[in-house]
CSV table of C-alpha atoms and ligand atoms in Angstrom, one decimal:
chain,number,residue,atom,x,y,z
A,1,MET,CA,25.9,6.6,-16.3
A,2,SER,CA,22.6,5.4,-17.7
A,3,VAL,CA,19.9,7.5,-19.4
A,4,LYS,CA,18.0,9.7,-17.1
A,5,HIS,CA,14.5,8.5,-16.2
A,6,THR,CA,11.7,10.5,-14.8
A,7,VAL,CA,9.8,8.5,-12.2
A,8,CYS,CA,6.7,9.6,-10.2
A,9,LEU,CA,7.0,9.0,-6.5
A,10,ILE,CA,3.9,8.8,-4.4
A,11,PRO,CA,4.9,8.6,-0.7
A,12,GLY,CA,1.3,7.9,0.5
A,13,ASP,CA,0.0,7.5,4.0
A,14,GLY,CA,1.1,5.8,7.3
A,15,ILE,CA,4.4,4.1,6.8
A,16,GLY,CA,4.4,5.2,3.1
A,17,PRO,CA,6.7,8.2,3.5
A,18,GLU,CA,9.2,6.2,5.5
A,19,VAL,CA,9.5,3.3,3.1
A,20,ALA,CA,9.3,5.6,0.1
A,21,GLU,CA,12.2,7.6,1.3
A,22,ALA,CA,14.2,4.4,2.1
A,23,ALA,CA,13.5,3.0,-1.4
A,24,ARG,CA,14.4,6.3,-3.1
A,25,ARG,CA,17.7,6.4,-1.3
A,26,VAL,CA,18.5,2.9,-2.2
A,27,ILE,CA,17.5,3.3,-5.9
A,28,ASP,CA,19.5,6.6,-6.1
A,29,ALA,CA,22.6,4.8,-4.7
A,30,SER,CA,22.4,2.0,-7.4
A,31,GLY,CA,23.9,4.3,-10.0
A,32,VAL,CA,20.7,4.8,-12.0
A,33,SER,CA,19.9,8.3,-13.0
A,34,ILE,CA,16.3,9.2,-11.9
A,35,GLU,CA,14.5,12.5,-11.6
A,36,TRP,CA,11.8,12.0,-9.0
A,37,VAL,CA,8.5,13.8,-9.3
A,38,SER,CA,6.9,13.7,-5.9
A,39,LEU,CA,3.1,13.5,-6.1
A,40,PRO,CA,0.2,13.6,-3.6
A,41,ALA,CA,-2.3,10.8,-3.1
A,42,GLY,CA,-4.1,9.3,-0.2
A,43,ALA,CA,-5.7,10.6,3.0
A,44,GLY,CA,-2.9,13.1,3.4
A,45,ALA,CA,-3.6,14.7,0.0
A,46,VAL,CA,-7.1,15.9,1.1
A,47,GLU,CA,-5.7,18.7,3.2
A,48,SER,CA,-3.1,19.8,0.8
A,49,HIS,CA,-4.9,19.2,-2.5
A,50,GLY,CA,-8.6,18.8,-1.6
A,51,SER,CA,-8.7,15.3,-3.1
A,52,THR,CA,-7.4,11.8,-2.3
A,53,LEU,CA,-6.4,11.4,-5.9
A,54,PRO,CA,-5.6,14.8,-7.4
A,55,GLU,CA,-5.8,15.1,-11.2
A,56,GLU,CA,-2.1,16.3,-11.2
A,57,THR,CA,-1.1,12.9,-9.9
A,58,ILE,CA,-3.0,11.0,-12.6
A,59,ARG,CA,-1.7,13.4,-15.3
A,60,ALA,CA,1.9,13.1,-14.2
A,61,ILE,CA,1.8,9.3,-14.3
A,62,GLU,CA,0.2,9.4,-17.7
A,63,THR,CA,3.0,11.6,-18.9
A,64,HIS,CA,6.0,9.8,-17.3
A,65,ARG,CA,4.4,6.3,-17.4
A,66,VAL,CA,6.2,4.9,-14.4
A,67,ALA,CA,5.5,5.4,-10.7
A,68,LEU,CA,6.8,4.1,-7.4
A,69,LYS,CA,4.0,4.3,-4.9
A,70,GLY,CA,3.8,3.9,-1.1
A,71,PRO,CA,0.6,2.6,0.5
A,72,VAL,CA,-2.4,4.8,1.1
A,73,THR,CA,-5.1,4.5,3.8
A,74,THR,CA,-8.7,3.7,2.9
A,75,PRO,CA,-11.3,4.1,5.6
A,76,ILE,CA,-13.3,1.0,6.6
A,77,GLY,CA,-17.0,0.9,6.0
A,78,LYS,CA,-17.4,4.7,5.4
A,79,GLY,CA,-15.5,7.7,4.0
A,80,HIS,CA,-13.7,8.2,0.7
A,81,THR,CA,-13.5,5.4,-1.9
A,82,SER,CA,-10.2,3.6,-2.4
A,83,VAL,CA,-7.4,5.6,-4.0
A,84,ASN,CA,-5.8,2.4,-5.2
A,85,VAL,CA,-9.0,1.2,-7.0
A,86,GLY,CA,-9.3,4.7,-8.5
A,87,LEU,CA,-5.7,4.8,-9.7
A,88,ARG,CA,-5.8,1.3,-11.2
A,89,LYS,CA,-9.0,2.1,-13.0
A,90,ARG,CA,-8.1,5.5,-14.3
A,91,LEU,CA,-4.7,4.3,-15.6
A,92,ASN,CA,-6.1,0.9,-16.7
A,93,LEU,CA,-3.5,-0.9,-14.7
A,94,TYR,CA,-5.2,-4.2,-15.3
A,95,ALA,CA,-2.5,-6.7,-14.2
A,96,ALA,CA,-1.2,-6.8,-10.6
A,97,VAL,CA,2.0,-8.9,-10.5
A,98,ARG,CA,3.2,-10.1,-7.1
A,99,PRO,CA,6.3,-12.4,-7.1
A,100,VAL,CA,6.5,-14.4,-3.9
A,101,ARG,CA,9.8,-16.0,-3.1
A,102,ASN,CA,11.8,-17.2,-0.1
A,103,LEU,CA,14.6,-14.8,0.7
A,104,PRO,CA,18.0,-15.8,2.3
A,105,GLY,CA,17.9,-15.6,6.0
A,106,VAL,CA,14.2,-14.7,6.3
A,107,ALA,CA,12.5,-17.3,8.4
A,108,SER,CA,9.3,-19.0,7.1
A,109,ARG,CA,7.6,-22.4,7.4
A,110,TYR,CA,8.6,-23.1,3.8
A,111,SER,CA,11.9,-23.2,1.9
A,112,ASP,CA,11.0,-23.6,-1.7
A,113,VAL,CA,8.4,-20.9,-2.6
A,114,ASP,CA,8.8,-19.3,-6.0
A,115,LEU,CA,5.4,-18.3,-7.4
A,116,VAL,CA,3.7,-15.3,-8.9
A,117,VAL,CA,0.2,-14.1,-7.9
A,118,LEU,CA,-1.4,-12.5,-11.0
A,119,ARG,CA,-4.4,-10.5,-10.1
A,120,GLU,CA,-7.0,-8.9,-12.4
A,121,ASN,CA,-6.9,-5.3,-11.1
A,122,THR,CA,-9.8,-3.4,-12.6
A,123,GLU,CA,-13.0,-5.5,-12.4
A,124,GLY,CA,-14.7,-8.0,-10.1
A,125,LEU,CA,-16.2,-6.8,-6.8
A,126,TYR,CA,-13.8,-3.8,-6.9
A,127,SER,CA,-16.1,-2.1,-9.4
A,128,GLY,CA,-17.3,-0.4,-6.2
A,129,ILE,CA,-20.9,-0.4,-7.5
A,130,GLU,CA,-23.0,-0.8,-4.3
A,131,ASN,CA,-26.4,0.3,-3.3
A,132,GLU,CA,-29.1,-0.2,-0.8
A,133,ILE,CA,-32.1,-1.7,-2.6
A,134,VAL,CA,-34.5,-1.3,0.4
A,135,PRO,CA,-33.5,-0.4,4.0
A,136,GLY,CA,-31.4,-3.2,5.4
A,137,VAL,CA,-30.7,-4.9,2.0
A,138,VAL,CA,-27.6,-3.9,0.1
A,139,GLN,CA,-26.0,-5.2,-3.1
A,140,SER,CA,-22.5,-5.1,-4.4
A,141,LEU,CA,-22.0,-5.9,-8.0
A,142,LYS,CA,-19.3,-8.1,-9.3
A,143,ILE,CA,-18.4,-7.1,-12.9
A,144,ALA,CA,-16.6,-9.4,-15.4
A,145,THR,CA,-16.2,-8.4,-19.0
A,146,ARG,CA,-14.9,-10.6,-21.8
A,147,PRO,CA,-12.3,-8.0,-22.8
A,148,GLY,CA,-11.2,-7.7,-19.2
A,149,CYS,CA,-10.9,-11.4,-18.7
A,150,GLU,CA,-9.2,-12.0,-22.0
A,151,ARG,CA,-6.5,-9.3,-21.4
A,152,ILE,CA,-5.5,-10.6,-18.0
A,153,ALA,CA,-5.4,-14.2,-19.3
A,154,ARG,CA,-3.3,-13.1,-22.3
A,155,TYR,CA,-1.0,-11.2,-19.9
A,156,ALA,CA,-0.6,-14.3,-17.7
A,157,PHE,CA,0.4,-16.6,-20.6
A,158,ARG,CA,2.7,-14.0,-22.1
A,159,TYR,CA,4.3,-13.3,-18.7
A,160,ALA,CA,4.8,-17.1,-18.2
A,161,ARG,CA,6.5,-17.4,-21.6
A,162,SER,CA,8.7,-14.4,-21.2
A,163,ARG,CA,9.9,-15.5,-17.7
A,164,GLY,CA,10.3,-19.2,-18.5
A,165,ARG,CA,7.5,-20.1,-16.1
A,166,LYS,CA,5.8,-23.5,-16.8
A,167,ARG,CA,2.3,-23.4,-15.4
A,168,VAL,CA,-0.7,-21.1,-14.9
A,169,THR,CA,-3.2,-22.1,-12.3
A,170,VAL,CA,-6.5,-20.3,-12.1
A,171,PHE,CA,-8.2,-19.9,-8.8
A,172,HIS,CA,-12.0,-19.4,-9.1
A,173,LYS,CA,-15.4,-20.0,-7.6
A,174,ALA,CA,-17.3,-20.8,-10.8
A,175,ASN,CA,-19.2,-23.5,-9.0
A,176,ILE,CA,-21.1,-20.7,-7.3
A,177,MET,CA,-20.5,-17.6,-9.5
A,178,LYS,CA,-21.2,-19.5,-12.6
A,179,MET,CA,-21.5,-16.5,-14.9
A,180,SER,CA,-18.7,-14.1,-13.7
A,181,ASP,CA,-16.1,-16.6,-12.6
A,182,GLY,CA,-17.4,-18.8,-15.4
A,183,LEU,CA,-16.5,-16.1,-18.0
A,184,PHE,CA,-13.0,-15.7,-16.3
A,185,LEU,CA,-12.4,-19.5,-16.8
A,186,GLU,CA,-13.8,-19.6,-20.3
A,187,CYS,CA,-11.4,-16.8,-21.4
A,188,ALA,CA,-8.4,-18.3,-19.7
A,189,ARG,CA,-9.1,-21.7,-21.3
A,190,ALA,CA,-9.6,-20.2,-24.7
A,191,ILE,CA,-6.4,-18.0,-24.6
A,192,HIS,CA,-4.4,-20.9,-23.3
A,193,ALA,CA,-5.6,-23.2,-26.1
A,194,ALA,CA,-5.1,-20.6,-28.8
A,195,GLU,CA,-2.0,-18.8,-27.7
A,196,ALA,CA,0.0,-20.8,-25.2
A,197,PRO,CA,-0.7,-24.5,-25.4
A,198,GLU,CA,2.9,-25.2,-24.4
A,199,ILE,CA,2.3,-23.7,-20.9
A,200,ALA,CA,0.7,-26.2,-18.5
A,201,TYR,CA,-2.7,-25.0,-17.3
A,202,ASP,CA,-5.0,-26.0,-14.5
A,203,GLU,CA,-7.8,-24.7,-12.4
A,204,LEU,CA,-8.7,-25.0,-8.7
A,205,ILE,CA,-11.8,-23.8,-6.8
A,206,ILE,CA,-10.3,-21.1,-4.6
A,207,ASP,CA,-11.0,-22.6,-1.2
A,208,ASN,CA,-9.2,-25.8,-2.2
A,209,GLY,CA,-6.5,-23.6,-3.8
A,210,CYS,CA,-5.8,-21.8,-0.5
A,211,MET,CA,-5.6,-25.1,1.3
A,212,GLN,CA,-3.1,-26.4,-1.3
A,213,LEU,CA,-1.1,-23.2,-1.0
A,214,VAL,CA,-0.5,-23.6,2.7
A,215,ARG,CA,0.1,-27.3,2.4
A,216,ASP,CA,2.7,-27.2,-0.4
A,217,PRO,CA,3.3,-23.8,-2.1
A,218,SER,CA,6.1,-25.3,-4.1
A,219,ARG,CA,3.6,-26.9,-6.5
A,220,PHE,CA,2.5,-23.5,-7.7
A,221,ASP,CA,4.1,-21.4,-10.4
A,222,ILE,CA,1.7,-18.6,-11.6
A,223,VAL,CA,-1.6,-18.3,-9.9
A,224,LEU,CA,-4.1,-16.2,-11.8
A,225,MET,CA,-7.3,-14.9,-10.4
A,226,GLU,CA,-9.9,-12.1,-10.4
A,227,ASN,CA,-9.5,-9.0,-8.3
A,228,LEU,CA,-10.8,-9.8,-4.8
A,229,TYR,CA,-9.4,-13.3,-4.7
A,230,GLY,CA,-6.0,-11.9,-5.8
A,231,ASP,CA,-6.1,-9.3,-3.0
A,232,ILE,CA,-6.6,-11.9,-0.4
A,233,VAL,CA,-4.4,-14.6,-1.8
A,234,SER,CA,-1.5,-12.1,-2.1
A,235,ASP,CA,-1.5,-11.5,1.6
A,236,LEU,CA,-1.8,-15.3,2.2
A,237,CYS,CA,1.2,-15.8,0.0
A,238,ALA,CA,3.2,-13.1,1.7
A,239,GLY,CA,2.7,-15.1,4.9
A,240,LEU,CA,4.3,-18.1,3.3
A,241,VAL,CA,7.7,-16.3,2.9
A,242,GLY,CA,8.0,-14.0,5.9
A,243,GLY,CA,5.2,-11.5,5.8
A,244,LEU,CA,4.1,-8.3,4.1
A,245,GLY,CA,7.5,-6.7,4.6
A,246,VAL,CA,9.1,-8.8,1.9
A,247,VAL,CA,6.7,-9.0,-1.0
A,248,PRO,CA,6.8,-6.5,-3.9
A,249,GLY,CA,4.3,-5.8,-6.6
A,250,ALA,CA,3.6,-4.0,-9.9
A,251,ASN,CA,0.4,-2.7,-11.4
A,252,ILE,CA,0.8,-2.9,-15.1
A,253,GLY,CA,-1.2,-1.4,-17.9
A,254,ASP,CA,-0.6,-0.9,-21.6
A,255,SER,CA,0.6,2.7,-21.2
A,256,SER,CA,1.9,3.0,-17.6
A,257,ALA,CA,3.0,1.0,-14.6
A,258,VAL,CA,2.8,1.7,-10.9
A,259,PHE,CA,5.1,-0.3,-8.6
A,260,GLU,CA,4.1,-0.8,-5.0
A,261,ALA,CA,4.4,-3.3,-2.2
A,262,VAL,CA,1.5,-5.6,-1.4
A,263,HIS,CA,1.3,-4.2,2.2
A,264,GLY,CA,-0.9,-1.3,3.3
A,265,SER,CA,-0.2,1.8,5.3
A,266,ALA,CA,0.3,-0.1,8.6
A,267,PRO,CA,-1.0,2.7,10.9
A,268,ASP,CA,0.0,0.5,13.9
A,269,ILE,CA,3.7,1.1,13.2
A,270,ALA,CA,3.6,4.4,11.3
A,271,GLY,CA,6.1,7.1,12.1
A,272,LYS,CA,8.2,4.9,14.4
A,273,ASN,CA,11.0,3.8,12.0
A,274,LEU,CA,9.7,0.2,12.4
A,275,ALA,CA,8.4,-0.5,8.9
A,276,ASN,CA,10.3,-2.9,6.7
A,277,PRO,CA,11.3,-1.0,3.5
A,278,LEU,CA,12.3,-4.2,1.6
A,279,ALA,CA,8.9,-4.8,-0.1
A,280,LEU,CA,9.0,-1.3,-1.6
A,281,ILE,CA,12.7,-1.6,-2.4
A,282,MET,CA,12.0,-4.9,-4.2
A,283,SER,CA,9.1,-3.2,-6.0
A,284,GLY,CA,11.8,-0.6,-7.1
A,285,VAL,CA,13.9,-3.4,-8.4
A,286,MET,CA,10.9,-4.6,-10.5
A,287,MET,CA,10.6,-1.0,-11.7
A,288,LEU,CA,14.3,-0.8,-12.7
A,289,ASN,CA,14.0,-4.0,-14.7
A,290,HIS,CA,10.9,-2.6,-16.3
A,291,LEU,CA,12.9,0.5,-17.3
A,292,GLY,CA,15.7,-1.7,-18.7
A,293,GLU,CA,18.1,-0.8,-15.8
A,294,THR,CA,18.9,-4.4,-15.1
A,295,GLU,CA,22.4,-3.8,-13.8
A,296,ALA,CA,21.2,-1.3,-11.2
A,297,ALA,CA,18.4,-3.7,-10.3
A,298,GLY,CA,21.0,-6.4,-9.8
A,299,ARG,CA,23.1,-4.2,-7.6
A,300,ILE,CA,20.2,-3.6,-5.3
A,301,LYS,CA,19.2,-7.2,-5.2
A,302,GLY,CA,22.9,-8.1,-4.4
A,303,GLY,CA,22.8,-5.5,-1.6
A,304,TYR,CA,19.7,-6.8,0.1
A,305,ASP,CA,20.6,-10.5,-0.4
A,306,ALA,CA,23.9,-9.8,1.4
A,307,VAL,CA,22.3,-7.9,4.3
A,308,LEU,CA,19.7,-10.7,4.7
A,309,SER,CA,22.3,-13.5,4.4
A,310,GLU,CA,24.5,-11.9,7.0
A,311,GLY,CA,21.5,-11.5,9.3
A,312,LYS,CA,22.9,-8.8,11.6
A,313,PRO,CA,19.9,-7.9,13.9
A,314,ALA,CA,20.8,-4.2,14.0
A,315,GLU,CA,20.5,-4.0,10.2
A,316,LEU,CA,17.1,-5.7,10.0
A,317,THR,CA,13.6,-4.6,10.9
A,318,ARG,CA,11.7,-6.4,13.7
A,319,ASP,CA,9.2,-8.2,11.4
A,320,ILE,CA,12.0,-10.3,10.1
A,321,GLY,CA,13.8,-10.9,13.4
A,322,GLY,CA,16.0,-7.8,13.6
A,323,SER,CA,16.3,-5.0,16.1
A,324,GLY,CA,17.0,-2.2,13.7
A,325,GLY,CA,14.7,0.2,11.9
A,326,THR,CA,13.6,1.3,8.4
A,327,ARG,CA,16.6,3.7,8.0
A,328,GLU,CA,19.2,1.2,9.3
A,329,PHE,CA,18.0,-1.5,6.9
A,330,ALA,CA,18.2,0.9,3.9
A,331,GLU,CA,21.6,2.1,4.9
A,332,ALA,CA,22.9,-1.4,5.3
A,333,ILE,CA,21.7,-2.3,1.8
A,334,ILE,CA,23.4,0.8,0.4
A,335,ARG,CA,26.7,-0.2,2.1
A,336,ARG,CA,26.6,-3.6,0.4
A,337,MET,CA,25.8,-2.4,-3.1
B,1,NAI,P1,-1.3,-3.5,6.4
B,1,NAI,O1,-0.7,-4.2,5.3
B,1,NAI,O2,-1.2,-2.0,6.4
B,1,NAI,O3,-0.8,-4.1,7.8
B,1,NAI,C1,-1.1,-5.5,8.1
B,1,NAI,C2,-0.1,-5.9,9.2
B,1,NAI,O4,1.2,-6.0,8.6
B,1,NAI,C3,0.1,-4.8,10.3
B,1,NAI,O5,0.4,-5.5,11.5
B,1,NAI,C4,1.3,-4.1,9.9
B,1,NAI,O6,2.1,-3.5,11.0
B,1,NAI,C5,2.2,-5.1,9.2
B,1,NAI,N1,3.0,-4.5,8.1
B,1,NAI,C6,2.5,-4.1,6.9
B,1,NAI,N2,3.5,-3.6,6.2
B,1,NAI,C7,4.6,-3.8,6.9
B,1,NAI,C8,6.0,-3.4,6.7
B,1,NAI,N3,6.4,-2.9,5.6
B,1,NAI,N4,6.9,-3.7,7.7
B,1,NAI,C9,6.5,-4.3,8.8
B,1,NAI,N5,5.2,-4.6,9.1
B,1,NAI,C10,4.3,-4.4,8.1
B,1,NAI,O7,-2.9,-3.9,6.3
B,1,NAI,P2,-4.1,-3.3,7.1
B,1,NAI,O8,-3.8,-3.0,8.5
B,1,NAI,O9,-5.2,-4.2,6.8
B,1,NAI,O10,-4.5,-1.9,6.4
B,1,NAI,C11,-4.1,-0.6,6.8
B,1,NAI,C12,-4.5,0.4,5.8
B,1,NAI,O11,-3.7,0.2,4.5
B,1,NAI,C13,-5.9,0.4,5.4
B,1,NAI,O12,-6.4,1.7,5.3
B,1,NAI,C14,-5.9,-0.3,4.0
B,1,NAI,O13,-7.0,0.1,3.2
B,1,NAI,C15,-4.6,0.2,3.4
B,1,NAI,N6,-4.0,-0.7,2.4
B,1,NAI,C16,-3.4,0.0,1.4
B,1,NAI,C17,-2.8,-0.7,0.4
B,1,NAI,C18,-2.1,0.0,-0.7
B,1,NAI,O14,-2.1,1.2,-0.7
B,1,NAI,N7,-1.6,-0.7,-1.7
B,1,NAI,C19,-2.8,-2.2,0.4
B,1,NAI,C20,-3.4,-2.8,1.6
B,1,NAI,C21,-4.0,-2.0,2.5
């Protein structure tokens, strides 16, 4: 039996509690010893705790340093500010890491996708600084700081080196946002030249980058970009390999890490046992590797690879061609582990 870890579990909103429960069950079945601390966050936390992001949740993650998080709902155009943005800023989770790969048996237009979207997670237009200058005229500030741009660039090249990845491509719009995206580029170039010249480096204006991604995703290795671009391109890349149900993620800071899927709370399918739990389970695998529990992580990966390869409809969710549900998929993974 491995050492006991304490991990914060944030079920979240919508499909969050369903996929979080599935992921917890699979992780517990992997043989790793985890004490879960269940924490409130999201729209559902307002009623019980009077806040979408209670202080006890922040403090617990600061203490235990690792969390597995379900998605949370953010109202559109009004209402409370984003819990995700708040969490990432409060805990300084500056690097969003989203590996995007083809999976056995999961249909997609492409067969050779193996890339990582690296998103700066604390700056850009997600500063949330907006105001109405005069009636009918609003502004939204895009913030880029040299330390913020340097640390995500440094993270990208270190990540590339540690994972044996060969190329970092920056997506930007510095032809229009000459100062903010210009600073992002300037920092990436400088860190590349000074700290990782052996890694190939190139840059694409993001509109061209998106076109190149859908034409031939196999040419990309690590794609690095600021916050908003990373948010959008993550979903685009999920679409290259079978959708939001199969792409995991991690929000990494220097002191703590929060693992969560790329997808949102999917209110259209919430509470119906329809959500694909795999993205959060795969995020759990990233978490176990982060904790040094590589054997348990490997057992889970072996389990879901087997279920996907066998392709029995009753054991797969509908988004990937099955007829089963969240619970059936998780149980099938556990049986193969
Ligand atoms: P979404 O990712 O929740 O859903 C987009 C589409 O993908 C929907 O058709 C949904 O049914 C499907 N989908 C998503 N996850 C799935 C899964 N695991 N299995 C099967 N199908 C899945 O994005 P949407 O609808 O734009 O946002 C809904 C809410 O989620 C919003 O309040 C948004 O702010 C929030 N959100 C939260 C995130 C987070 O907490 N990390 C990330 C993205 C959105």
